[in-house]
Coordinates of C-alpha atoms in Angstrom, one line a residue:
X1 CA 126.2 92.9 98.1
X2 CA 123.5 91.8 96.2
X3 CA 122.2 93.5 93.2
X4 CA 118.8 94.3 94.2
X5 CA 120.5 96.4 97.3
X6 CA 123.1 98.1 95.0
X7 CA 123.0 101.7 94.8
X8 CA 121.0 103.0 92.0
X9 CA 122.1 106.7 90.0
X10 CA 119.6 108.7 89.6
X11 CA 118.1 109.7 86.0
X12 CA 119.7 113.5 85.4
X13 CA 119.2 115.8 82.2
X14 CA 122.3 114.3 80.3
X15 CA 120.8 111.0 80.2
X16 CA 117.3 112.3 78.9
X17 CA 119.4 114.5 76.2
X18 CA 121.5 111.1 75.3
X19 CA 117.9 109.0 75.2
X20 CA 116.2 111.7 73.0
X21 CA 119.6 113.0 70.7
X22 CA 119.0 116.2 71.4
X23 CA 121.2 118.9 73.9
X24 CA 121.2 119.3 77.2
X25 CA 120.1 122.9 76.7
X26 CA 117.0 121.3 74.6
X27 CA 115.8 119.0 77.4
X28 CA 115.8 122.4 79.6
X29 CA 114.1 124.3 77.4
X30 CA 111.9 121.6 76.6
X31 CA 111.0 120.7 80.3
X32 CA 110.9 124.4 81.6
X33 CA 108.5 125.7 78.8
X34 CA 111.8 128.7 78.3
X35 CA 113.2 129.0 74.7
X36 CA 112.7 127.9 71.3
X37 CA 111.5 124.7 70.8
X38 CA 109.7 122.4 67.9
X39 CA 107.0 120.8 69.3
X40 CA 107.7 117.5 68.1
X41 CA 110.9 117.8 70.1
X42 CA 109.4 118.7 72.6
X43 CA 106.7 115.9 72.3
X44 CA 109.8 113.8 72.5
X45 CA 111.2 115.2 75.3
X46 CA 108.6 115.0 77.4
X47 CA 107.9 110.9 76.4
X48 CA 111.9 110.3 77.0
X49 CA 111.4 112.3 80.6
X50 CA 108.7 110.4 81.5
X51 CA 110.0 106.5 80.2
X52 CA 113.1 107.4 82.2
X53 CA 111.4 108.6 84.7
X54 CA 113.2 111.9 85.4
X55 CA 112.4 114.7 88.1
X56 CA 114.5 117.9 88.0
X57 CA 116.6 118.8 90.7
X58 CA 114.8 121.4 92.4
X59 CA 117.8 122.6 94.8
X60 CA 120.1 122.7 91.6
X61 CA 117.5 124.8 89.4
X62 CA 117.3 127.0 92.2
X63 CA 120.6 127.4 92.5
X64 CA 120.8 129.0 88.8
X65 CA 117.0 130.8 88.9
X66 CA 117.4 131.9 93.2
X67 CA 114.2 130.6 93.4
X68 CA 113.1 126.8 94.4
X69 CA 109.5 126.1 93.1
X70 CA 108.0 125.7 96.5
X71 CA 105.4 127.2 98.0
X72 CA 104.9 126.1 101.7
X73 CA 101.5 126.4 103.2
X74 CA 101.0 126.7 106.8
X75 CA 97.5 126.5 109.1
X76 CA 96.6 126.2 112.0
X77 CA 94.8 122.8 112.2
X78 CA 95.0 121.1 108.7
X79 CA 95.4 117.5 110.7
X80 CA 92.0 118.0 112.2
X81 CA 89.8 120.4 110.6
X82 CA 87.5 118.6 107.5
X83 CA 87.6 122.4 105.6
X84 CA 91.1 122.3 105.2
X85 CA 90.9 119.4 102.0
X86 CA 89.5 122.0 99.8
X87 CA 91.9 124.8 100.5
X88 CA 94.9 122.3 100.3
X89 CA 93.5 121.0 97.2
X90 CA 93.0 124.5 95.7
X91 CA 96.3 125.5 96.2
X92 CA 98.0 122.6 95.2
X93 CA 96.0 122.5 91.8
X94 CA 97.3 126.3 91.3
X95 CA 101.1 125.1 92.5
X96 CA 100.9 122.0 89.8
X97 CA 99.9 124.6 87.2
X98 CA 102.5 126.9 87.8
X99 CA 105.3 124.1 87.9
X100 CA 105.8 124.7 91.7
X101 CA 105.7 122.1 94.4
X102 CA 103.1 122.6 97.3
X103 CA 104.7 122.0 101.0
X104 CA 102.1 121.7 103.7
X105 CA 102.8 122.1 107.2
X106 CA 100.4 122.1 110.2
X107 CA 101.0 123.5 114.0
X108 CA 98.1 122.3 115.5
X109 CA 97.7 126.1 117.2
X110 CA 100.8 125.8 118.8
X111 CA 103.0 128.7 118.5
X112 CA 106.4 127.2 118.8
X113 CA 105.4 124.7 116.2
X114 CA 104.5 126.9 113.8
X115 CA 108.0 128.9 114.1
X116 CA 109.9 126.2 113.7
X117 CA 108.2 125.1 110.8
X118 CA 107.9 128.9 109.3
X119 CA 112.5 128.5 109.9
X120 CA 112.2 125.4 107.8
X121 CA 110.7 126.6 104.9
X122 CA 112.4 130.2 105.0
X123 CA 116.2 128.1 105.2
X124 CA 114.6 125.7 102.8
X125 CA 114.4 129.1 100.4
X126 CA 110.8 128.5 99.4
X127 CA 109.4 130.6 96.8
X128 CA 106.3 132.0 98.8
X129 CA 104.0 131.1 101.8
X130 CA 100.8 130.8 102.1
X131 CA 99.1 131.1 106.2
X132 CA 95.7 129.6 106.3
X133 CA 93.7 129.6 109.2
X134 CA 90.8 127.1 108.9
X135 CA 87.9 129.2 110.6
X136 CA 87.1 132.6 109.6
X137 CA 89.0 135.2 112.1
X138 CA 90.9 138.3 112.0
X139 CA 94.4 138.2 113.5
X140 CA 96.0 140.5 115.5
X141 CA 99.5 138.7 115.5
X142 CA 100.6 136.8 112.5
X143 CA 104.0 135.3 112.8
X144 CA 106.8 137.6 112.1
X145 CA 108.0 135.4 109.6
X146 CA 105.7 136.2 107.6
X147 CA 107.0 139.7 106.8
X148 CA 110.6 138.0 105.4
X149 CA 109.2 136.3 102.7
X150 CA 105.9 137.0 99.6
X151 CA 103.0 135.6 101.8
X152 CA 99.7 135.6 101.4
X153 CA 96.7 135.2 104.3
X154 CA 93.9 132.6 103.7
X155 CA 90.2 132.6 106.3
X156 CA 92.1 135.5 108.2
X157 CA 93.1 139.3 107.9
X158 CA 96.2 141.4 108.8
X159 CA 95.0 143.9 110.8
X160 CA 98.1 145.9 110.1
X161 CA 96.8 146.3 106.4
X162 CA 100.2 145.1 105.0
X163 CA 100.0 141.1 104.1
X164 CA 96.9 140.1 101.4
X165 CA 94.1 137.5 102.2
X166 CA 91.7 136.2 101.3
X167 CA 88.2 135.7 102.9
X168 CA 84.7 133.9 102.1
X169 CA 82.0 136.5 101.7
X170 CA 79.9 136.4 104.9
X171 CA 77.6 139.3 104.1
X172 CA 77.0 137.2 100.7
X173 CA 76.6 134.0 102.3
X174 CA 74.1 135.3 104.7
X175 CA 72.1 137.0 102.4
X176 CA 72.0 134.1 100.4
X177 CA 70.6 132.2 102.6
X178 CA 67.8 133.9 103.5
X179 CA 66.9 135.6 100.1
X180 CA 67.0 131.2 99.0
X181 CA 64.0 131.1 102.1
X182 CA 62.4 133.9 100.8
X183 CA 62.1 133.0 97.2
X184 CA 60.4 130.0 98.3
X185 CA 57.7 131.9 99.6
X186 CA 58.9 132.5 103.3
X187 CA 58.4 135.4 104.9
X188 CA 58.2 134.2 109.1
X189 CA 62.0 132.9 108.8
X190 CA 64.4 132.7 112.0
X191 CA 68.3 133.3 112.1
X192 CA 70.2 130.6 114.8
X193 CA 73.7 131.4 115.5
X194 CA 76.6 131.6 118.0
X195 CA 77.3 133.5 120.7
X196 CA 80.8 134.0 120.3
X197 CA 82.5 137.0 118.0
X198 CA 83.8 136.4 114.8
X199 CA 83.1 137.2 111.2
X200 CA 81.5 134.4 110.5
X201 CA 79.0 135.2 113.0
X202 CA 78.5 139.0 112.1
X203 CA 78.9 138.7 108.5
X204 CA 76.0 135.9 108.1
X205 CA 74.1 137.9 110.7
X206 CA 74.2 140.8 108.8
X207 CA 73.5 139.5 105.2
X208 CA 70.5 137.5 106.6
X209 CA 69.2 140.9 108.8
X210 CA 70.0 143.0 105.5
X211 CA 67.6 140.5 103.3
X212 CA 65.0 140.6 105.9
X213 CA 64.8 144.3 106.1
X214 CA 64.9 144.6 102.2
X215 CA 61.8 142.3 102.2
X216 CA 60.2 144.4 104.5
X217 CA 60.4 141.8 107.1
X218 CA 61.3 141.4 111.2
X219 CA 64.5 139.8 111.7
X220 CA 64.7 137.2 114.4
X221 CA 68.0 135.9 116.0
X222 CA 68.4 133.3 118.4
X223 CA 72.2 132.8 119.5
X224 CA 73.0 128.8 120.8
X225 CA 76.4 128.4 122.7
X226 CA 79.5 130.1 121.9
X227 CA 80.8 127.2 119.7
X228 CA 78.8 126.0 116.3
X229 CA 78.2 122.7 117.5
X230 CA 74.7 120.5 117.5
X231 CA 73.9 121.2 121.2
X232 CA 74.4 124.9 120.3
X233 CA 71.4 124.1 117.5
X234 CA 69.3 122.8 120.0
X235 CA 69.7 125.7 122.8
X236 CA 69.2 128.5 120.1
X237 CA 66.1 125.8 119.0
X238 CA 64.7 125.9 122.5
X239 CA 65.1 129.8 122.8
X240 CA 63.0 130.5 119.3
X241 CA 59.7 128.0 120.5
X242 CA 60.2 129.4 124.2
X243 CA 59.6 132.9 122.7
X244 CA 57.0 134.2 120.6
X245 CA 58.1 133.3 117.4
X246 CA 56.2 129.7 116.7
X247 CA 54.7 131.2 113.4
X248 CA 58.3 130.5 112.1
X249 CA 58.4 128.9 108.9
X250 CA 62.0 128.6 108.0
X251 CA 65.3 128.3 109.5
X252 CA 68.6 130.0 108.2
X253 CA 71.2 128.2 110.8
X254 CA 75.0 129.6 110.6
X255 CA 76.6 126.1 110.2
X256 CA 75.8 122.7 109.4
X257 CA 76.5 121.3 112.6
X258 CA 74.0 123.6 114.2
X259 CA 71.9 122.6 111.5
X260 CA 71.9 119.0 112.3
X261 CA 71.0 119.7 116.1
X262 CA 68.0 121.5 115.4
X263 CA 66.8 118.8 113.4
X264 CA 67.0 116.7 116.2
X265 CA 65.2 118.9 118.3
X266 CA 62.4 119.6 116.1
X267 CA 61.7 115.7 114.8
X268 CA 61.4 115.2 119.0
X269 CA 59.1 117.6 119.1
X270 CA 56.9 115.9 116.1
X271 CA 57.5 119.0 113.9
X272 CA 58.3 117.6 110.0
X273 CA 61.2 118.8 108.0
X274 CA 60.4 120.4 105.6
X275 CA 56.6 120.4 105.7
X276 CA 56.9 122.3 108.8
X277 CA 59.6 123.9 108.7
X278 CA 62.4 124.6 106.4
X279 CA 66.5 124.7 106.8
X280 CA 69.3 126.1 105.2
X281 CA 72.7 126.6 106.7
X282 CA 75.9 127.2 105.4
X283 CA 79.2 124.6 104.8
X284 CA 78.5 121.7 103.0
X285 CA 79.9 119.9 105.4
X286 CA 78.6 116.6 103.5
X287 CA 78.9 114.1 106.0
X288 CA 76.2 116.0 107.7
X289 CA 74.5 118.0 105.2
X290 CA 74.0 114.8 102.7
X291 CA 73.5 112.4 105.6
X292 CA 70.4 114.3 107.2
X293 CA 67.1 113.1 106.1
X294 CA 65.9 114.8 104.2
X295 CA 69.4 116.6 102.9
X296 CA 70.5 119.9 104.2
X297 CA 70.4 122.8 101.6
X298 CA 73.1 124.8 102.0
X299 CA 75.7 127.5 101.2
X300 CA 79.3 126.4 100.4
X301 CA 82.1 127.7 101.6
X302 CA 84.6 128.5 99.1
X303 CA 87.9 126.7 100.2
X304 CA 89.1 125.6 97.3
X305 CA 88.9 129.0 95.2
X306 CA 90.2 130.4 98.2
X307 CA 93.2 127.9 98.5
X308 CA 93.7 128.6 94.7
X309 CA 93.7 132.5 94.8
X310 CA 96.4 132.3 97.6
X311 CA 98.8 130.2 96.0
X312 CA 98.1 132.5 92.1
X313 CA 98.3 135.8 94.4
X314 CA 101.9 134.9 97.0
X315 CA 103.7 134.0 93.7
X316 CA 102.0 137.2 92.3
X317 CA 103.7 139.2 95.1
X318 CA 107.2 138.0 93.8
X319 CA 106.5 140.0 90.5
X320 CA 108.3 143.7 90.8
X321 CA 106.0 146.5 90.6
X322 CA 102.5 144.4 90.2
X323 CA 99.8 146.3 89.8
X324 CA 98.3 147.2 92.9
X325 CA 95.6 144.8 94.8
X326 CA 93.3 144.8 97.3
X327 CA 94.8 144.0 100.9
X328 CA 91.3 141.9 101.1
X329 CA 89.7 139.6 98.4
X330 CA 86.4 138.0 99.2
X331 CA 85.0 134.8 97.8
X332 CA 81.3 134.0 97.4
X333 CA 79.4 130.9 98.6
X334 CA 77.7 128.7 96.3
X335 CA 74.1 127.4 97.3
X336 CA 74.2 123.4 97.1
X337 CA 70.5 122.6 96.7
X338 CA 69.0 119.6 98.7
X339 CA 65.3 118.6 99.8
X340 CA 65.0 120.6 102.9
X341 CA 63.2 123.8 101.8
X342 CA 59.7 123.6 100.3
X343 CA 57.0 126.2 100.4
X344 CA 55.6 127.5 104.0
X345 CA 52.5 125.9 105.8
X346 CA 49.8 127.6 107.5
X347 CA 49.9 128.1 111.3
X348 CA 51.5 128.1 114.4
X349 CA 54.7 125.5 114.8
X350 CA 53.1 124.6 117.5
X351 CA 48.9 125.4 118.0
X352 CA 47.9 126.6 121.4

């Protein structure tokens, strides 16, 4: 056999503590962050470790500790959804910084799948899990692994009240939204949303009905299709100049994809953005949001605080008699600022 095929031994913990004079028990402490150790030697340590290029054995260390450093985390539609970079990179920034490895699994909203995989992890003797569901729902059945093993919710709720989660801030969002429109001097300022039920949906509506009223102001909803998508922009579009509200000024839209159709709509119709009319939505979807001309203002939703606070709360629920928690933690959005709100004009969208 040649020797380029020939089998090579891994790097284990005697070799680092051979390559660095120190004990075995050293290199442990040193490498775990567990005991008394100079930091020169651990300075060392760490440089031999990384020369040598040695990864702990994660089976064997939990073995000894009866736990593995893993945290799995398991949605819905990761493969698919463009959200789910920002949960998956909150939550593996928290997992780095605890010293545990991140496991992501996705079902693709298949059922089965999503057992199999939720067996895997649980014979695998992960540490925690963390479920996320990568559009804003409540859940009525959550897999019953879930209830085996510390796990944590993320963009969905357990309407038992027993499992944590954590949620973006719809109310918040909404009200952001419009109080943004507002402060720019709006006061004739339209709501288009969905059809459908969700929190998404009622949470924005309400935050953006809340500011109106606050303002002393008539809200105005228009609802598309049942789904958040650009054609659903365009019918909800069609509904507001069909009806008596073409002294609208502004335009709070619940997502950026409905966003993008009622641009479309309204630069047909000869009607300039924002001179005419202004939009804000929420996302930050920015293949959308930065690509329109000009650039969508919008809320952000928080994925990767929320994909952070999931991973830093399941490994909290390992800890024996934590101090007590909400069942559910909401995260604000942030407003991302572009050039697609300016100050309202004078008039009828369209003059009769």
């Amino acid at each position: 056999m040649a020797s380029s095929d020939a089998f090579v031994k891994p790097v284990g913990i005697e070799d680092v503590a051979r390559a660095a004079s120190v004990s075995i028990t050293t290199v442990s402490h040193a490498l775990s962050g567990r005991g008394k150790v100079a930091e020169s030697t651990r300075k060392r340590v760490l440089e031999v470790s990384r020369e040598l290029g040695y990864a702990p054995n994660r089976m064997a260390s939990g073995l000894r500790s009866r736990r593995s450093q893993i945290v799995g985390l398991v949605s819905d539609d990761i493969a698919t959804t463009p959200f789910a970079t920002g949960v998956v990179l909150g939550a593996q920034d928290a997992a780095s910084e605890r010293g545990q490895l991140l496991v992501v699994v996705n079902s693709n909203r298949d059922s089965d799948i999503e057992s199999k995989q939720l067996a895997a992890l649980l014979a695998a003797q992960i540490d925690a899990v963390v479920y996320a569901r990568m559009f804003h729902e409540d859940s009525s059945e959550l897999p019953p692994e879930l209830d085996r093993i510390p796990s944590v919710l993320v963009d969905t709720t357990d309407s038992r009240g027993e499992l944590r989660s954590v949620v973006p801030d719809e109310e918040q969002i909404g009200r952001l939204a419009t109080e943004t429109l507002l402060s720019a001097g709006h006061t004739a300022i339209a709501h288009l949303t969905v059809t459908g039920a969700g929190r998404g949906k009622t949470g924005r509506a309400t935050g953006y009905e809340a500011a109106m009223r606050d303002a002393g102001l008539q809200p105005r909803v228009f609802t598309g299709q049942d789904t958040g998508t650009s054609e659903s922009g365009r019918v909800a579009f069609t509904q507001m100049i069909e009806s008596a509200s073409q002294d609208v000024t502004a335009v709070f839209c619940f997502n950026d994809p409905m966003a993008m159709g009622v641009y479309q709509a309204a630069m047909r119709m000869g009607v300039s953005i924002p001179a005419d009319l202004s939009f804000i939505s929420v996302d930050n979807f920015e293949p959308v949001a930065a690509a329109l001309q000009p650039g969508l203002t919008t809320v952000e939703l928080p994925h990767y605080g929320m994909g952070r606070w999931a991973v830093d709360a399941a490994l909290a629920e390992m800890i024996p008699e934590r101090p007590a928690a909400p069942l559910e933690t909401r995260l604000p959005g942030k407003l991302v600022t572009r050039e697609s709100i300016t100050a309202p004009r004078v008039g009828d969208l369209f003059p009769r």
